[in-house]
């Protein structure tokens, strides 16, 4: 076996390998929650896995940057003592959908660069991502519009494709290769017929998407400053500023930092997820708030996703088409990404740009 | 895990001791700090305009512009007004107490690039400290610059920081220093009016002058407006931007304006760069 290999394995063999890996690894995969919902959680056995799912509601970002995460503990007797967190456990994320895997590529770039976030990379480096390509999208899925699925070409350690009684197994990285070997996976080289079957599944899946997101049009409208201010004001009136869209977005990374005292001498500094949709997000101590109005925050969110951060800084969409904002938006069908793009598209009359954005 | 990040990671402060506290006003103090670890202090160097993230453990962390002369190596200053949780906790610290510092962070004022130019510095209130870290090295290298004009405005005479320095600057003949207050009192015999009213009292040649400004957002707005009216080139108006910041290293997201981060791309921007921002300042 080597990186780049395309194999097939009986499903039972894949599960057997997973059970063998449990001795050394924390295995996280799709399980059935108490109310029947799908939740990615640590499993005690491959028997706990629940495969009839497309995507869980919570993105997997919480396994790399937990909702609240200690940055360090401190003790305040005499000269303060600071204690960084313990290294995280080794974990295998099993059955992750393509869109969520693609979001990780962005996180790797964002948390790397000039200032490397070692806490993120400590988790990232100790995590193996086994993705499961989608054969059936949800009605809310639109990864074909963002070029992030339903099958992956990169970003996975191992990619599985469900071929009925077998999985097609693609080995993406050395890390992926190592766990397949450690788990003792019994696999054989994929045949022409297997690849053909996969291609057919991909074709069938592509044909089932129903949600469209006019990414190109939205990017043009925003980048050229063609959206009328009234439209943002209208959307600002519709938004509840609940932050669900950002918390459930696999791409969103913002956090806040707070200290908490545990007793008179001990405490912890934690970071926790934050949202640009909250009114206090940009409020300064002086009271000055550059984005006090809800409309300004909604505007910021879409400029950020479709123009500023991702396109101008990173050269890709700020969206992976998972559809979680559609499911979670309290303004029901008005402010999720595909809905807003539809509104921008309708508004898209060829008008004189209000202001062209800089390229720098 | 690089050594210059203290014992651990990007968000881990290094310990610094408060070695001097000076009362500037009724609500503002200057803290002189020195890293507990000598090597950290020796390695610490910054440029005017940069900031540090300061921790008071248990209260939190907040960014402050470095206020001292970067040529001073043995310690460094921050000037802090008590307005929020962290700043109030900082004001309760005593000489000898140990706090946390990350940095220096952010970009800096152009210095060598403005050699030979006349310099106009406009500070407002608590916006003077970061400018002080620019003024002092300029005075150390006085012959490198043309005229140096410093204008300072505060709300009241009591609100002025660095009163000892202001008197020194007033006495110097190689700089032009003017100060004003929005509201005077019985002790105040000087100019009264917002800082931009001092523009009437000076003559500058905008073609050969670079202006630096720092202060509350509303002041910066009016200062820039007047400088433009005077004929300043947008490239020659240099200002700091204020935004709520947490991490200081471009990760937490709070200080983003367009596709830039005030903490890593700034806090220093030219007006030319600001003009390109779609979001109002």
XYZ file of C-alpha atoms in Angstrom:
641
model
C 0.000 0.000 0.000
C 1.195 3.515 -0.706
C -0.117 7.086 -0.893
C -2.210 7.538 -4.012
C -3.409 3.941 -4.065
C -7.041 3.248 -4.871
C -8.243 0.058 -3.220
C -11.423 -1.722 -2.347
C -12.249 -3.335 0.955
C -15.239 -5.153 2.394
C -17.194 -2.862 4.713
C -16.729 -5.411 7.501
C -12.981 -5.221 7.014
C -13.023 -1.417 7.321
C -15.020 -1.658 10.554
C -12.692 -4.371 11.847
C -9.709 -2.089 11.180
C -11.481 0.726 13.003
C -12.076 -1.473 16.045
C -8.433 -2.522 16.000
C -7.371 1.140 15.975
C -9.481 1.926 19.032
C -6.693 0.653 21.275
C -4.527 3.673 20.364
C -6.927 6.173 18.936
C -10.004 8.076 19.950
C -12.457 7.210 17.152
C -15.098 9.802 16.313
C -17.838 9.040 13.856
C -21.536 9.457 13.091
C -23.736 8.144 15.892
C -27.403 8.280 16.707
C -28.234 10.993 19.271
C -30.948 10.587 21.919
C -33.613 12.094 19.688
C -32.492 10.172 16.636
C -30.355 12.988 15.269
C -26.907 12.349 13.835
C -24.062 13.426 16.072
C -20.358 12.950 15.533
C -19.109 11.534 18.816
C -16.527 9.187 20.221
C -17.540 5.581 19.706
C -16.859 2.567 21.910
C -17.219 0.170 18.987
C -17.895 0.297 15.273
C -21.345 -1.048 16.203
C -22.180 2.474 17.450
C -21.753 3.962 13.996
C -24.849 5.110 12.203
C -24.407 5.344 8.473
C -27.740 6.631 7.222
C -26.746 10.294 7.306
C -25.597 13.010 4.956
C -24.125 15.493 7.354
C -24.366 16.219 11.029
C -25.613 19.624 12.091
C -22.453 20.583 14.013
C -19.433 21.027 11.795
C -16.320 19.049 12.730
C -14.415 22.253 13.502
C -15.137 21.563 17.178
C -12.682 18.651 17.084
C -9.909 21.056 16.055
C -10.973 24.215 17.888
C -13.479 23.358 20.615
C -16.284 25.798 21.354
C -14.428 26.713 24.533
C -10.786 25.854 24.786
C -8.272 26.631 27.537
C -5.281 28.621 26.295
C -3.485 28.223 29.612
C -4.101 27.954 33.313
C -2.567 30.384 35.756
C -1.737 30.340 39.444
C -1.378 33.661 41.209
C 0.683 33.135 44.358
C 3.751 35.352 44.157
C 5.083 35.370 40.612
C 2.284 33.979 38.384
C 2.763 30.486 37.002
C 1.356 29.715 33.565
C 0.551 26.204 32.459
C -0.169 25.535 28.778
C -2.731 22.810 27.974
C -1.764 19.150 27.697
C -1.253 17.809 24.155
C -4.595 16.637 22.727
C -5.400 12.928 22.217
C -4.834 11.168 18.899
C -8.123 10.939 17.078
C -9.585 9.506 13.894
C -12.560 11.343 12.419
C -14.415 8.675 10.508
C -17.039 9.308 7.857
C -16.558 13.071 7.466
C -18.345 14.551 4.470
C -16.411 16.276 1.698
C -17.549 19.828 2.468
C -16.269 19.625 6.039
C -12.941 18.224 4.877
C -12.573 21.092 2.402
C -13.154 23.606 5.190
C -10.134 22.147 6.979
C -7.929 23.155 4.066
C -8.967 26.739 4.768
C -8.353 26.366 8.505
C -4.869 24.999 7.853
C -4.059 28.053 5.794
C -5.727 30.533 8.124
C -4.208 29.153 11.329
C -0.828 28.834 9.688
C 0.964 31.610 7.851
C 2.926 34.303 9.590
C 1.500 33.495 13.006
C 1.107 29.791 13.573
C -1.661 28.745 15.961
C 0.071 25.801 17.624
C -3.047 24.788 19.559
C -4.958 24.196 16.330
C -2.071 22.365 14.700
C -1.501 20.197 17.780
C -5.001 18.802 17.201
C -4.761 18.830 13.446
C -1.519 16.883 13.380
C -2.881 14.274 15.762
C -6.058 13.778 13.767
C -6.615 11.454 10.830
C -9.533 12.397 8.607
C -11.320 9.524 6.924
C -13.875 11.065 4.623
C -16.925 9.444 3.150
C -17.887 10.764 -0.276
C -21.552 11.656 -0.708
C -23.802 9.496 -2.815
C -26.939 11.393 -1.911
C -27.027 15.103 -1.089
C -29.531 16.731 1.256
C -31.995 19.175 -0.309
C -29.992 21.937 1.401
C -26.598 20.877 0.042
C -24.880 22.960 -2.644
C -21.231 21.902 -2.599
C -21.293 21.574 -6.381
C -21.643 25.386 -6.489
C -18.616 25.939 -4.257
C -16.445 23.222 -5.772
C -16.062 21.424 -2.459
C -17.795 18.109 -3.102
C -19.557 15.735 -3.212
C -16.300 13.838 -3.890
C -12.830 15.057 -3.024
C -9.639 15.246 -4.978
C -7.530 16.377 -2.005
C -7.632 17.251 1.662
C -8.472 13.774 3.019
C -6.138 11.311 4.670
C -8.350 8.482 3.454
C -11.440 8.855 1.278
C -14.081 6.147 1.262
C -16.808 5.738 -1.336
C -19.746 3.499 -0.571
C -20.066 0.887 -3.312
C -22.761 -1.236 -1.626
C -21.061 -4.049 0.253
C -17.592 -2.587 -0.255
C -15.799 0.720 0.105
C -13.544 2.202 -2.494
C -10.547 3.315 -0.384
C -8.325 6.169 -1.582
C -5.105 6.724 0.341
C -4.474 10.468 0.481
C -1.573 10.963 2.886
C 1.173 9.158 4.787
C -0.914 9.664 7.910
C -3.832 7.897 6.250
C -1.584 5.137 5.005
C -0.175 4.570 8.495
C -3.573 4.064 10.142
C -4.745 1.698 7.386
C -1.630 -0.370 7.988
C -1.956 -0.164 11.756
C -5.593 -1.230 11.574
C -4.607 -4.175 9.367
C -7.072 -3.289 6.627
C -7.608 -6.120 4.204
C -7.900 -4.486 0.809
C -7.235 -5.225 -2.818
C -6.448 -2.980 -5.722
C -9.557 -1.401 -7.247
C -10.586 -2.788 -10.612
C -11.798 -0.931 -13.693
C -15.321 -2.066 -12.791
C -14.981 -0.514 -9.293
C -13.855 2.813 -10.718
C -16.675 2.737 -13.230
C -19.154 2.085 -10.452
C -17.746 5.027 -8.505
C -17.985 7.300 -11.551
C -21.616 6.286 -11.985
C -22.345 7.040 -8.309
C -20.739 10.472 -8.696
C -22.867 11.185 -11.749
C -26.031 10.112 -9.973
C -25.173 12.221 -6.948
C -24.446 15.345 -8.994
C -27.862 15.010 -10.612
C -29.656 15.095 -7.261
C -28.654 18.586 -6.086
C -31.600 20.968 -5.819
C -30.158 24.037 -4.090
C -28.251 26.492 -6.217
C -25.973 29.259 -4.997
C -25.124 31.974 -7.488
C -21.577 32.340 -6.249
C -20.147 34.056 -9.323
C -22.875 36.655 -9.515
C -22.657 37.392 -5.806
C -18.912 37.856 -5.950
C -19.223 40.269 -8.867
C -21.998 42.266 -7.198
C -20.082 42.622 -3.950
C -16.604 43.140 -5.296
C -17.789 45.860 -7.611
C -19.834 47.497 -4.845
C -23.082 47.192 -6.787
C -25.390 46.214 -3.942
C -27.753 48.993 -2.924
C -27.501 49.978 0.759
C -31.281 49.533 1.063
C -30.907 45.805 0.490
C -28.524 45.476 3.445
C -30.902 47.529 5.555
C -33.751 45.212 4.613
C -31.665 42.181 5.539
C -30.598 43.870 8.763
C -34.272 44.122 9.750
C -34.719 40.403 9.099
C -31.658 39.177 11.018
C -32.046 38.112 14.653
C -28.278 38.447 15.300
C -28.411 34.975 16.832
C -25.072 33.962 15.342
C -26.256 30.443 14.422
C -25.077 30.864 10.809
C -21.538 31.568 11.929
C -21.380 28.995 14.715
C -22.550 26.269 12.369
C -20.431 27.426 9.434
C -17.463 25.092 8.934
C -15.445 28.013 7.557
C -16.015 30.543 10.363
C -13.084 30.851 12.765
C -13.732 33.879 15.019
C -13.176 33.608 18.743
C -13.221 35.674 21.896
C -10.843 35.338 24.846
C -11.786 35.528 28.525
C -10.163 34.856 31.890
C -12.048 32.930 34.552
C -10.996 32.587 38.172
C -11.623 29.147 39.655
C -10.768 30.187 43.199
C -8.854 33.136 44.631
C -5.496 32.023 43.260
C -6.239 29.828 40.238
C -7.810 30.534 36.924
C -7.913 29.773 33.276
C -7.763 31.808 30.089
C -10.147 30.402 27.515
C -11.088 31.176 23.999
C -14.609 30.534 22.815
C -16.343 30.845 19.477
C -17.571 34.326 18.687
C -19.737 35.700 15.910
C -19.449 38.790 13.726
C -23.243 38.862 13.849
C -23.308 39.816 17.551
C -23.700 43.513 18.286
C -20.815 43.505 20.756
C -18.388 41.903 18.342
C -16.721 45.145 17.271
C -17.731 47.311 20.235
C -14.728 48.990 21.797
C -14.267 49.759 25.482
C -14.880 53.426 24.743
C -18.349 52.513 23.465
C -17.416 53.266 19.865
C -18.866 50.528 17.647
C -18.049 50.576 13.924
C -20.724 47.936 13.219
C -23.468 48.807 15.647
C -26.294 48.340 13.111
C -27.441 44.799 12.312
C -27.425 45.652 8.610
C -23.721 46.491 8.794
C -23.002 43.129 10.352
C -25.015 41.190 7.795
C -23.251 43.142 5.068
C -19.903 42.361 6.628
C -20.675 38.646 6.732
C -21.375 38.396 3.026
C -18.546 40.697 2.001
C -16.254 38.572 4.137
C -17.414 35.269 2.691
C -17.623 36.324 -0.922
C -15.115 39.078 -1.345
C -12.776 40.327 1.352
C -11.247 37.510 3.305
C -11.518 34.489 1.204
C -11.384 35.782 -2.333
C -8.910 38.622 -1.836
C -6.748 37.035 0.854
C -7.051 33.332 0.222
C -8.335 32.968 -3.316
C -11.351 30.767 -2.660
C -14.984 30.943 -1.563
C -15.733 31.480 2.094
C -18.358 28.759 1.839
C -18.224 25.000 1.319
C -21.889 24.528 0.440
C -22.805 22.402 3.466
C -26.178 24.111 3.805
C -26.052 24.439 7.588
C -26.899 28.160 7.380
C -30.095 27.193 5.555
C -31.088 24.801 8.315
C -30.103 27.093 11.175
C -31.127 30.606 10.074
C -33.859 31.966 12.305
C -34.938 34.310 9.530
C -36.189 31.179 7.764
C -35.117 31.246 4.170
C -34.142 34.924 4.041
C -30.527 35.189 5.142
C -28.771 31.917 4.407
C -26.049 32.119 1.798
C -27.987 30.767 -1.216
C -30.962 32.983 -0.336
C -28.841 36.116 -0.088
C -27.088 35.278 -3.349
C -30.489 34.963 -4.983
C -31.387 38.415 -3.700
C -28.101 39.882 -4.916
C -28.653 38.277 -8.291
C -32.126 39.758 -8.649
C -30.776 43.128 -7.709
C -27.943 42.710 -10.150
C -28.817 45.362 -12.655
C -25.829 46.679 -14.567
C -25.368 49.903 -12.657
C -22.373 52.159 -12.249
C -20.262 50.666 -9.426
C -20.579 52.680 -6.234
C -16.936 52.085 -5.503
C -14.479 49.595 -6.890
C -12.548 47.743 -4.249
C -8.799 47.897 -4.168
C -6.768 44.977 -5.373
C -4.141 45.328 -2.681
C 6.990 26.229 19.647
C 9.371 29.093 19.177
C 11.237 30.525 22.112
C 10.226 34.115 21.440
C 6.666 33.153 22.309
C 7.474 32.425 25.916
C 6.688 29.028 27.348
C 4.350 27.577 24.825
C 2.293 29.022 22.041
C 1.035 32.050 20.171
C -1.321 33.180 22.947
C 1.032 32.575 25.854
C 2.289 35.806 27.438
C 5.725 36.304 28.892
C 5.928 37.583 32.450
C 6.820 41.224 32.974
C 7.294 43.188 36.166
C 5.881 46.629 36.833
C 8.962 48.640 37.743
C 7.516 52.152 37.810
C 4.061 53.712 37.849
C 3.505 57.376 37.035
C 0.188 59.112 37.552
C -0.582 61.046 34.393
C -4.136 62.195 35.110
C -6.914 61.292 37.534
C -7.686 58.166 35.419
C -4.490 57.512 33.481
C -1.201 55.965 34.532
C 2.028 55.126 32.772
C 3.409 51.693 33.625
C 7.067 50.987 33.027
C 7.554 47.274 32.468
C 10.492 44.930 32.263
C 10.396 41.238 31.397
C 11.082 39.006 34.386
C 13.364 36.886 32.232
C 16.425 38.976 31.392
C 16.933 37.329 28.037
C 13.385 38.215 27.037
C 14.084 41.852 27.872
C 17.345 41.830 25.912
C 15.603 40.326 22.903
C 12.661 42.707 23.096
C 12.822 45.449 20.535
C 10.016 47.313 18.874
C 9.353 50.117 16.441
C 7.217 53.200 17.027
C 3.573 52.429 16.403
C 3.661 48.805 17.505
C 1.582 47.525 20.394
C 1.623 44.822 23.042
C -1.132 42.608 24.449
C -1.028 43.003 28.214
C -2.478 40.430 30.612
C -3.706 40.958 34.104
C -4.330 37.323 34.939
C -7.898 36.828 36.060
C -9.116 40.049 34.437
C -7.980 39.376 30.880
C -5.834 40.772 28.143
C -5.962 44.047 26.196
C -3.834 45.770 23.571
C -1.856 48.961 24.321
C 0.333 51.038 22.061
C 3.957 51.074 23.164
C 4.570 54.548 24.514
C 8.296 54.711 25.188
C 11.291 55.483 23.048
C 12.221 52.327 21.132
C 15.876 53.284 21.584
C 15.407 52.624 25.329
C 16.250 48.974 25.816
C 16.110 48.341 29.559
C 12.326 48.638 29.870
C 9.231 49.946 28.081
C 6.123 51.998 28.834
C 2.419 51.721 28.279
C 0.038 54.510 29.207
C -3.365 53.285 30.278
C -6.656 54.968 31.041
C -8.884 53.012 33.414
C -12.073 52.445 31.461
C -12.694 48.693 31.264
C -12.128 45.478 33.147
C -8.495 44.921 32.193
C -7.464 48.572 32.484
C -9.073 48.912 35.906
C -7.307 45.758 37.087
C -4.056 47.136 35.709
C -4.547 50.344 37.681
C -4.707 48.259 40.850
C -1.242 46.816 40.231
C 1.642 48.021 42.385
C 5.339 48.382 41.611
C 6.826 44.873 41.748
C 3.673 43.110 40.572
C 4.010 40.713 37.665
C 1.725 40.801 34.648
C 1.852 39.226 31.161
C 2.983 40.726 27.867
C 2.795 39.459 24.283
C 4.468 41.327 21.515
C 5.564 43.581 20.002
C 2.711 43.196 17.549
C 1.468 45.038 14.482
C 3.165 47.260 11.944
C 4.838 50.582 12.667
C 5.159 54.196 11.624
C 7.439 54.865 8.682
C 10.609 56.351 10.168
C 13.575 56.164 7.823
C 11.151 56.734 4.929
C 10.337 60.234 6.195
C 13.914 61.404 6.680
C 14.283 64.847 5.153
C 10.581 65.695 5.410
C 8.929 68.236 7.660
C 6.925 66.348 10.285
C 3.498 67.337 11.618
C 2.273 65.315 14.569
C -1.307 65.680 15.783
C -2.276 63.870 18.961
C -5.520 63.782 20.880
C -5.941 62.768 24.528
C -4.720 59.243 25.139
C -3.597 59.134 21.487
C -0.377 60.912 22.439
C 1.386 57.857 23.959
C 1.964 55.954 20.680
C 3.080 59.244 19.095
C 5.505 59.803 21.947
C 7.255 56.602 20.857
C 7.694 58.285 17.463
C 8.556 61.798 18.674
C 11.354 60.725 21.009
C 13.422 58.811 18.416
C 12.804 61.685 15.996
C 14.282 64.046 18.548
C 17.200 61.604 19.038
C 17.857 61.918 15.294
C 16.823 65.543 15.031
C 19.090 66.394 12.080
C 17.399 63.762 9.909
C 14.154 65.731 9.747
C 13.059 69.159 8.635
C 10.676 71.065 10.887
C 8.966 69.036 13.606
C 5.596 70.437 14.593
C 3.661 68.788 17.410
C 0.034 69.637 18.145
C -1.686 68.151 21.172
C -5.279 68.469 22.264
C -7.023 67.137 25.350
C -10.480 67.562 26.837
C -9.323 69.587 29.836
C -5.958 70.685 31.246
C -6.183 67.771 33.724
C -6.678 65.268 30.916
C -3.290 65.983 29.373
C -0.804 63.110 29.676
C 2.983 63.506 30.029
C 2.711 67.011 31.499
C 6.438 67.005 32.322
C 7.267 66.173 28.697
C 4.890 68.819 27.365
C 6.701 71.487 29.377
C 10.020 70.231 28.038
C 8.731 70.320 24.482
C 7.467 73.855 25.030
C 10.961 74.956 25.978
C 12.703 73.355 23.021
C 13.615 75.647 20.165
C 14.195 72.894 17.581
C 10.541 71.851 17.512
C 7.259 73.735 17.360
C 4.880 72.545 20.024
C 1.332 73.798 20.563
C -1.299 72.449 22.890
C -4.956 73.069 23.417
C -7.868 71.911 25.549
C -11.523 71.614 24.619
C -12.544 73.171 27.920
C -10.214 75.303 30.013
C -10.221 76.048 33.745
C -8.959 78.779 36.076
C -5.380 77.513 35.798
C -5.361 77.350 31.999
C -4.004 80.344 30.148
C -3.339 78.545 26.879
C -5.362 77.879 23.769
C -8.924 76.580 24.034
C -10.584 74.667 21.204
C -10.401 71.271 19.507
C -7.007 70.237 18.201
C -7.797 71.182 14.613
C -8.160 74.840 15.669
C -4.362 74.801 16.120
C -3.989 74.419 12.360
C -4.766 78.151 12.080
C -1.704 78.889 14.188
C 0.825 77.093 12.030
C 2.008 77.261 8.473
C 3.050 74.079 6.762
C 4.137 73.244 3.266
C 2.029 70.141 2.536
C 4.295 69.173 -0.340
C 7.224 68.559 1.987
C 5.409 67.462 5.130
C 4.302 64.078 6.435
C 1.545 64.156 9.044
C 1.112 61.564 11.804
C -2.049 61.435 13.865
C -3.458 59.338 16.676
C -6.459 59.937 18.876
C -10.141 59.156 19.166
C -11.793 58.151 15.843
C -13.838 61.355 15.661
C -10.725 63.494 16.085
C -8.824 61.533 13.434
C -11.720 62.052 11.041
C -11.612 65.837 11.396
C -7.820 66.017 11.387
C -7.674 64.077 8.110
C -10.414 66.243 6.607
C -8.440 69.400 7.414
C -5.120 67.979 6.242
C -6.681 67.094 2.905
C -8.120 70.593 2.653
C -4.639 71.956 3.340
C -3.411 69.996 0.337
C -1.790 66.975 1.946
C -1.232 63.937 -0.240
C -3.197 60.892 1.098
C 0.111 59.008 1.183
C 1.511 61.641 3.547
C -1.228 61.333 6.146
C -0.367 58.500 8.503
C -2.783 57.452 11.192
C -3.458 54.601 13.541
C -6.792 52.804 13.427
C -8.697 51.696 16.437
C -10.626 48.448 16.509
C -11.672 45.968 19.172
C -8.885 43.381 19.220
C -8.427 40.181 21.118
C -5.653 37.993 19.772
C -3.407 40.609 18.146
C -2.203 38.075 15.582
C -4.919 38.042 12.912
C -6.864 35.009 14.131
C -9.775 36.102 16.336
C -11.341 38.194 13.584
C -12.593 41.168 15.601
C -10.421 43.899 14.109
C -10.919 43.023 10.432
C -11.690 45.894 8.068
C -12.307 44.750 4.512
C -9.659 42.100 3.946
C -7.144 43.662 6.328
C -6.581 43.120 10.026
C -5.814 46.157 12.147
C -3.637 43.975 14.395
C -1.367 42.553 11.707
C -1.750 44.834 8.664
C -1.981 47.874 10.973
C -2.527 49.592 13.336
C -0.681 52.162 11.210
C -2.265 53.018 7.855
C -1.828 55.849 5.408
C -4.960 57.723 4.442
C -4.432 56.345 0.940
C -4.888 52.831 2.368
C -7.883 53.926 4.447
C -9.578 55.435 1.414
C -9.645 51.994 -0.136
C -11.637 50.594 2.799
C -15.261 50.187 1.994
C -16.239 50.228 5.630
C -16.373 53.652 7.280
C -13.737 54.260 9.909
